[in-house]
Tab-separated table of C-alpha atoms in Angstrom:
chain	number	residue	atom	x	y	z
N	111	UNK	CA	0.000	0.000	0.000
N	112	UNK	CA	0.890	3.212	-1.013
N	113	UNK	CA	0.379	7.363	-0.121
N	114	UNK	CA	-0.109	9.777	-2.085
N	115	UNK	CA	-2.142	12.965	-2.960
N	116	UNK	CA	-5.125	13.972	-5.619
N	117	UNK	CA	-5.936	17.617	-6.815
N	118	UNK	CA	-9.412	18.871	-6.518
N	119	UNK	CA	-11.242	21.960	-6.337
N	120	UNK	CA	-11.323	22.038	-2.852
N	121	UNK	CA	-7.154	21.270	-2.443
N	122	UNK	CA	-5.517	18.017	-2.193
N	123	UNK	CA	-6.825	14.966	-1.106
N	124	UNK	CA	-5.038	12.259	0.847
N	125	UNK	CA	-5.376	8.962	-0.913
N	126	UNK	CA	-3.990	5.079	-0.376
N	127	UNK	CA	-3.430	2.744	-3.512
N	128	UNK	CA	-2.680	-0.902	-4.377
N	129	UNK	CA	-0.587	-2.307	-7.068
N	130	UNK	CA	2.122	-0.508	-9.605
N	131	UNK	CA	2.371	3.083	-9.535
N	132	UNK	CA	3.024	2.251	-13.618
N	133	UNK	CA	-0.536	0.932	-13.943
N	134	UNK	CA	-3.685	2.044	-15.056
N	135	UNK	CA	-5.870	3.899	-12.480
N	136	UNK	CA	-9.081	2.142	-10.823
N	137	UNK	CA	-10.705	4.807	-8.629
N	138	UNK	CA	-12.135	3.824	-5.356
N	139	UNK	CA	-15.009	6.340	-3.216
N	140	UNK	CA	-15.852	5.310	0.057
N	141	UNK	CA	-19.483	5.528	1.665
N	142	UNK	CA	-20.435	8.269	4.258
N	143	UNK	CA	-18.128	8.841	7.372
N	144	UNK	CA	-15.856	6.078	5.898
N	145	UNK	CA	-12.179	6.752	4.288
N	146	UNK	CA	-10.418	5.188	1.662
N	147	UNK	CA	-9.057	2.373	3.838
N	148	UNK	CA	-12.587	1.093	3.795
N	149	UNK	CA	-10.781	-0.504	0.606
N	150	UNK	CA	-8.307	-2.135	2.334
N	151	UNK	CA	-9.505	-5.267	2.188
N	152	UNK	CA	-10.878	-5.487	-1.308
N	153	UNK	CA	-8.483	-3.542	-3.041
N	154	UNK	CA	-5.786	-5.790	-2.751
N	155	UNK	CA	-7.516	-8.963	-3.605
N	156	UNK	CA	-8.414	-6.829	-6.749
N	157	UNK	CA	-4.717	-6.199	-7.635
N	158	UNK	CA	-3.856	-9.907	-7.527
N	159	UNK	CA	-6.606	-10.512	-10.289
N	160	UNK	CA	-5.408	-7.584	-12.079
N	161	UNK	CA	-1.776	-7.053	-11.592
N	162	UNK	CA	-2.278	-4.016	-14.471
N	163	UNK	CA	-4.448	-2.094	-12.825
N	164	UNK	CA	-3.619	0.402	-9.531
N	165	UNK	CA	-6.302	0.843	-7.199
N	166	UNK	CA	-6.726	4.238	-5.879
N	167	UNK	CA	-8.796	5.152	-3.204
N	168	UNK	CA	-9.381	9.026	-1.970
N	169	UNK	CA	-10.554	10.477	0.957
N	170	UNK	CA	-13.211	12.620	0.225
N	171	UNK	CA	-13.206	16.565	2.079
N	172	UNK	CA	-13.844	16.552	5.701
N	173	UNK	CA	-13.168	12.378	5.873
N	174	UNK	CA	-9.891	10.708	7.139
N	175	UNK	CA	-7.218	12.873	6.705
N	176	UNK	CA	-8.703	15.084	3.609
N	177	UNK	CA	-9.046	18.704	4.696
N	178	UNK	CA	-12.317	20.063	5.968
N	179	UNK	CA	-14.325	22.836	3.804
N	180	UNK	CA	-13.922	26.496	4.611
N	181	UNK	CA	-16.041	27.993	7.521
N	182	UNK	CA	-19.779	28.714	6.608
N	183	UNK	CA	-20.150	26.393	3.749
N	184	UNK	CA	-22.197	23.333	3.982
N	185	UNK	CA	-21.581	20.030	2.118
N	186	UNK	CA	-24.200	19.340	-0.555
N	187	UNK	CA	-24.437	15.949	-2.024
N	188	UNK	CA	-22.886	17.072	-5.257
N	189	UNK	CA	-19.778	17.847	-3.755
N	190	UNK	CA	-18.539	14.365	-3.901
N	191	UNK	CA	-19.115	14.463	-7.711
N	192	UNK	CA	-17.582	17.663	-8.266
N	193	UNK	CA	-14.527	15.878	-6.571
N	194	UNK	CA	-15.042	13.075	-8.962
N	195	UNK	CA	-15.095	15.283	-11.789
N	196	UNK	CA	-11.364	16.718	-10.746
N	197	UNK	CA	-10.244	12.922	-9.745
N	198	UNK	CA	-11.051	11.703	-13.577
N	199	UNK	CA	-9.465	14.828	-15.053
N	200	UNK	CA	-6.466	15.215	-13.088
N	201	UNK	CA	-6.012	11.116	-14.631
N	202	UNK	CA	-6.785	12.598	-18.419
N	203	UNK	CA	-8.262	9.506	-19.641
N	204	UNK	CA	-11.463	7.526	-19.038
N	205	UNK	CA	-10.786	4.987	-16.192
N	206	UNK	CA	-12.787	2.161	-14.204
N	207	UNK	CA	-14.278	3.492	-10.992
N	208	UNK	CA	-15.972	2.106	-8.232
N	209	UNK	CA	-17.886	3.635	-4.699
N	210	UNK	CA	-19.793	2.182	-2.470
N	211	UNK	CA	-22.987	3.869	-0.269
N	212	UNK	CA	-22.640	7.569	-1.019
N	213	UNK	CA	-19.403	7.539	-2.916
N	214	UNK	CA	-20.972	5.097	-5.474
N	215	UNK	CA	-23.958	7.432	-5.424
N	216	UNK	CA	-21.819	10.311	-6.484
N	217	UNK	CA	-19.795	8.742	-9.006
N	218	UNK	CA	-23.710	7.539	-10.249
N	219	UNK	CA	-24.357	10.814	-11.327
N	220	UNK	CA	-21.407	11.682	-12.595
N	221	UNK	CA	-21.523	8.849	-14.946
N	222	UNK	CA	-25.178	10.095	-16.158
N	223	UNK	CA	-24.126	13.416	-16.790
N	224	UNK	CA	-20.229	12.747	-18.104
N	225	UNK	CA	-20.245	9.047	-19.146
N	226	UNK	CA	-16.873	10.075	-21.073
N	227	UNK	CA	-14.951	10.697	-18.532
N	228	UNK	CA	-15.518	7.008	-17.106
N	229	UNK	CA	-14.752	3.690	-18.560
N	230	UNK	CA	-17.506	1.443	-16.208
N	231	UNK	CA	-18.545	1.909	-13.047
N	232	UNK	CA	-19.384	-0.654	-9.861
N	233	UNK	CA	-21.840	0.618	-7.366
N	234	UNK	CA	-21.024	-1.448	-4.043
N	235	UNK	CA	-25.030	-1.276	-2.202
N	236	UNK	CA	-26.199	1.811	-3.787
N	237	UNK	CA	-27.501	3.201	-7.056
N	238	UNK	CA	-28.106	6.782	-6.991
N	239	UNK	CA	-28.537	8.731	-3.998
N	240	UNK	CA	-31.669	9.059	-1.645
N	241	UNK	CA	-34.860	10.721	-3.119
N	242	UNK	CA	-37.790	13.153	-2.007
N	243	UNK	CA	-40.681	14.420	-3.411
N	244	UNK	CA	-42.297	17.507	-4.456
N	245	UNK	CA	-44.456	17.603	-1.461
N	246	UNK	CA	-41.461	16.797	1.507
N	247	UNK	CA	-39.386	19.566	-0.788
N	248	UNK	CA	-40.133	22.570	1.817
N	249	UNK	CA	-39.895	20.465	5.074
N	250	UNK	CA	-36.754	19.246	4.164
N	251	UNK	CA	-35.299	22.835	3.401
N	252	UNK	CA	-36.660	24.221	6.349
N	253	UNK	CA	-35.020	21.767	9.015
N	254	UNK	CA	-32.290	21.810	7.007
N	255	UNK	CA	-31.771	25.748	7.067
N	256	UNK	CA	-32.717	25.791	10.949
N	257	UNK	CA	-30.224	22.774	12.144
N	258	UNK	CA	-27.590	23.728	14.140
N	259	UNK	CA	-24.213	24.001	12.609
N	260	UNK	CA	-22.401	20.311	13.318
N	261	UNK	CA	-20.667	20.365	16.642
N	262	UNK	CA	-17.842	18.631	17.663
N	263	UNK	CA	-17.512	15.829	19.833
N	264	UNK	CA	-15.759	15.805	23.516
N	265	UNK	CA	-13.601	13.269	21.936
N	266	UNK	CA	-12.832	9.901	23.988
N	267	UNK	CA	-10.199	8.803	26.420
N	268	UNK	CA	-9.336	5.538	24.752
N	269	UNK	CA	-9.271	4.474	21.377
N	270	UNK	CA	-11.372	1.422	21.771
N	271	UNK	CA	-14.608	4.012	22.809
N	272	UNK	CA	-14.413	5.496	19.407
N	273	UNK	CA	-14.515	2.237	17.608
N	274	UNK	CA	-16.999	0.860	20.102
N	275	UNK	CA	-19.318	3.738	18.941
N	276	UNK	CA	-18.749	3.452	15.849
N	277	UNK	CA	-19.414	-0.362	15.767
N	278	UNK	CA	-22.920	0.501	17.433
N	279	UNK	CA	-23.443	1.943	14.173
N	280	UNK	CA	-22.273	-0.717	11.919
N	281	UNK	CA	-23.195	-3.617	14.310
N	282	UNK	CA	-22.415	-6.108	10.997
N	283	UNK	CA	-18.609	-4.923	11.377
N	284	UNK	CA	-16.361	-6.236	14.262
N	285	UNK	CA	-14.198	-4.086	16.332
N	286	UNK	CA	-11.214	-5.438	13.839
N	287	UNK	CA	-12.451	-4.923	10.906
N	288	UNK	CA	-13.244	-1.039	11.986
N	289	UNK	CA	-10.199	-0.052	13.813
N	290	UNK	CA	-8.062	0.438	10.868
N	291	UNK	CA	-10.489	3.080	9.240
N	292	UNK	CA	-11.586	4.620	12.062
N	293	UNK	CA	-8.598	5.277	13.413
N	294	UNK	CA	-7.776	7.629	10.324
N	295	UNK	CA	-10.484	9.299	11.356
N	296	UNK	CA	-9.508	10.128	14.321
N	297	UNK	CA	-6.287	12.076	16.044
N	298	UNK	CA	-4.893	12.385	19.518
N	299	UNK	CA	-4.444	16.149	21.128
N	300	UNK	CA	-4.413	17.175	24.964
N	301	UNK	CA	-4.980	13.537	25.752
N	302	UNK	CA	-8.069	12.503	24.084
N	303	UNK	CA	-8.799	11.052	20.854
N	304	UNK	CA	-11.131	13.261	18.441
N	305	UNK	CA	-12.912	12.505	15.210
N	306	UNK	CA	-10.957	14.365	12.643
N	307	UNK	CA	-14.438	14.430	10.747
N	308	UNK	CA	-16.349	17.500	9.661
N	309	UNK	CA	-19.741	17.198	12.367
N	310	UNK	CA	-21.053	19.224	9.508
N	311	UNK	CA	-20.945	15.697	7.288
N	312	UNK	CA	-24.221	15.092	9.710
N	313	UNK	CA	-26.307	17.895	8.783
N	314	UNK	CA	-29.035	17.037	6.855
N	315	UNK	CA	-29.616	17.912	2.821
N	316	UNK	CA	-31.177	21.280	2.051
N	317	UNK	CA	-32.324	19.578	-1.239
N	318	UNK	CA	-33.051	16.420	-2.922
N	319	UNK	CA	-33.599	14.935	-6.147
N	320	UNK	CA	-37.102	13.474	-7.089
N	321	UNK	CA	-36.903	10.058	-8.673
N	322	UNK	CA	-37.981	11.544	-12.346
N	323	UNK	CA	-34.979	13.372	-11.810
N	324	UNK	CA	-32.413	10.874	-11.232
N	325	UNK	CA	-33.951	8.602	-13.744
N	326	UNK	CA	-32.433	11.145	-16.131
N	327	UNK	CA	-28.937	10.396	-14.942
N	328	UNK	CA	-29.341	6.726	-14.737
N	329	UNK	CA	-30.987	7.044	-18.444
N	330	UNK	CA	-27.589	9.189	-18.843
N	331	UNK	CA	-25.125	6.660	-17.443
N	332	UNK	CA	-24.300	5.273	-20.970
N	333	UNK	CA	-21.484	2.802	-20.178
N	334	UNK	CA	-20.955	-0.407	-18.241
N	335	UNK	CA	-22.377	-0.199	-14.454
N	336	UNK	CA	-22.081	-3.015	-12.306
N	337	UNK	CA	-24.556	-3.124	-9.518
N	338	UNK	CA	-23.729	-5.258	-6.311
N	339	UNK	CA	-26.704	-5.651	-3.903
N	340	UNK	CA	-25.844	-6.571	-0.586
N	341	UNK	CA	-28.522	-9.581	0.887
N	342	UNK	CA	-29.256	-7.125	3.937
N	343	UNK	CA	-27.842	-3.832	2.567
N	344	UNK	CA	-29.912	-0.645	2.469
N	345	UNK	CA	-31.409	-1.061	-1.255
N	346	UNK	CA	-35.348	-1.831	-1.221
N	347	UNK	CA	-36.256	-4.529	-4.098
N	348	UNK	CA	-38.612	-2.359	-5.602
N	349	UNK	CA	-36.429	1.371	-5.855
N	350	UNK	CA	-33.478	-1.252	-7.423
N	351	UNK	CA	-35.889	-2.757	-9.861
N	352	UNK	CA	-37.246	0.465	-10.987
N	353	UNK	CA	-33.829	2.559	-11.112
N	354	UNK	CA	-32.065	-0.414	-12.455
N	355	UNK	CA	-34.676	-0.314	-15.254
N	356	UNK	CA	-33.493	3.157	-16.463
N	357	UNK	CA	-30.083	1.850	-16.940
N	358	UNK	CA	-28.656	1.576	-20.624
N	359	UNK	CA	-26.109	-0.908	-19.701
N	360	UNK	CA	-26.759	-2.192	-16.205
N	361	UNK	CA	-26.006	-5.256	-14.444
N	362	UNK	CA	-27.536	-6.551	-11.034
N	363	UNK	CA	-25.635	-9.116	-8.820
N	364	UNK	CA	-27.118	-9.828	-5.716
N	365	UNK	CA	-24.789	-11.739	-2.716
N	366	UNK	CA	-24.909	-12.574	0.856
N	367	UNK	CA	-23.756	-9.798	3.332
N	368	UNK	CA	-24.137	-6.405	4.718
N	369	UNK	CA	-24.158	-3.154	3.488
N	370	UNK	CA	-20.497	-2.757	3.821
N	371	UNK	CA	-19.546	-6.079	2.191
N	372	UNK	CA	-16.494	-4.812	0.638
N	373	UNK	CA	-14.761	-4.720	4.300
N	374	UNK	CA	-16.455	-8.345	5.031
N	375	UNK	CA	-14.657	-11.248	4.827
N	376	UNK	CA	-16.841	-13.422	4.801
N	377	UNK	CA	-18.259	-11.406	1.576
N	378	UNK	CA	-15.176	-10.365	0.035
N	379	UNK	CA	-14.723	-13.641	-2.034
N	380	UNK	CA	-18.116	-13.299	-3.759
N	381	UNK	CA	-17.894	-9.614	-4.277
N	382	UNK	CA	-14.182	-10.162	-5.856
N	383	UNK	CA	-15.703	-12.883	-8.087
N	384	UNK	CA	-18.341	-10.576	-9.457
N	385	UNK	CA	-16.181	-7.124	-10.294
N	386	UNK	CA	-13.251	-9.255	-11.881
N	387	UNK	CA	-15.801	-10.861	-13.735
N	388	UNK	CA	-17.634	-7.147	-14.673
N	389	UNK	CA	-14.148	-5.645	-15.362
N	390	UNK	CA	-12.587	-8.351	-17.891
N	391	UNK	CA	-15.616	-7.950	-19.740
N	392	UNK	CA	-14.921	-4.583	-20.098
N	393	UNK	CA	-11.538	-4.993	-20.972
N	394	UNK	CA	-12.612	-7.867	-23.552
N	395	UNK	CA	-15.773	-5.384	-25.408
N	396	UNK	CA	-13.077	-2.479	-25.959
């Protein structure tokens, strides 16, 4: 595993990758108040199928060790795509990506509005992000506008209380298989450990998409997109079924595990079988 560091709009971003320096970029975006060592598992199991491709893996702004945005600004949902959209240019060629939660929900848009820049795209348990409607449109601004601005956290005394709480959240995910990317989101000052996350991350959207609306992007998304449902993930049957239907050139694999399978292993095998399958297909139909 290797460091390194991405430009973007908003400075530049910490990342971790797998495999040759020499070889040909595979971008990774992790899920909501996750980091790129969420990959850390997958990633390299990908490399040993494909010893030609690098995996990258970023940490989006205000995660792991990525800077946080300015004072005063919030973090709309779109933000991760504009990031996207300086990852794949900064690379200067179209390249495989793949997110998982809200970083493949980003990337999902991205491909519907600037398939070009992307040569296929996996969405690890999520395709597109979450929806409203017309009539929950002014609720949802209005608690959004009056929330509090995110507040910090006391911090903890020992490291094991962060990943404890953290666990609570993800109770699928054992203490081991969270203390790696946790503790990259976390640092130690005056004797406490504190989340080096932007609270702001948990404020809630001023402004969704309706599902009309994203079925324009998913109608967009005119290249190869793997979907990979997690068995007890957070993707209804009936919102997959529907979105999937708008997809030119989808595909739907379904396998046992939770929603974050890709740090799993007792996932990881099936999930590795079905994106080296997805990505030599690719490289066979170009």
């Amino acid at each position: 595993m290797q460091t390194l560091e991405l430009p973007s709009r908003y400075g530049m971003l910490p990342a971790l990758s797998w495999g040759q320096p020499s070889a040909q970029p595979v971008l990774a975006i992790h899920g909501w108040l996750d980091n790129s060592l969420s990959f850390e598992q997958l990633a390299p199991r990908l490399v040993e199928q494909f010893p030609h491709f690098r995996f990258i893996a970023v940490d989006l702004p205000g995660h792991g060790l990525a800077p946080h945005l300015p004072a005063g600004v919030s973090y709309p949902f779109w933000t991760w795509s504009e990031v996207l959209v300086d990852l794949l240019t900064f690379f200067g060629r179209p390249i495989h990506v793949m997110g998982h939660s809200m970083g493949a929900a980003a990337a999902l848009l991205v491909a519907g509005s600037c398939p070009e820049l992307m040569r296929s795209l996996v969405c690890i348990d999520a395709l597109g992000p979450a929806t409203g409607t017309q009539q929950s449109a002014v609720e949802l601004f209005r608690r959004a506008m009056l929330e509090p601005t995110g507040r910090a956290s006391p911090g903890f005394r020992e490291l094991q209380e962060a990943i404890e709480l953290r666990r609570r959240a993800t109770p699928w995910l054992t203490a081991e298989q969270l203390q790696a990317m946790v503790a990259r989101n976390l640092e130690h000052r005056a004797g406490r450990w504190h989340w080096r996350t932007d609270p702001r991350l948990r404020n809630h959207s001023r402004i969704r998409f309706t599902e009309d609306m994203l079925a324009g992007f998913l109608a967009g998304a005119d290249l190869p997109v793997l979907v990979v449902r997690a068995s007890k993930g957070i993707l209804p049957e009936e919102i997959i079924q529907q979105r999937m239907a708008c997809l030119p050139r989808g595909e739907l694999v379904s396998l046992v595990g939770h929603h974050h399978c890709h740090m799993d292993p007792g996932s990881l095998p099936e999930l590795v079988v079905a994106i080296s399958h997805f990505l030599r297909e690719c490289d066979c139909a170009e």
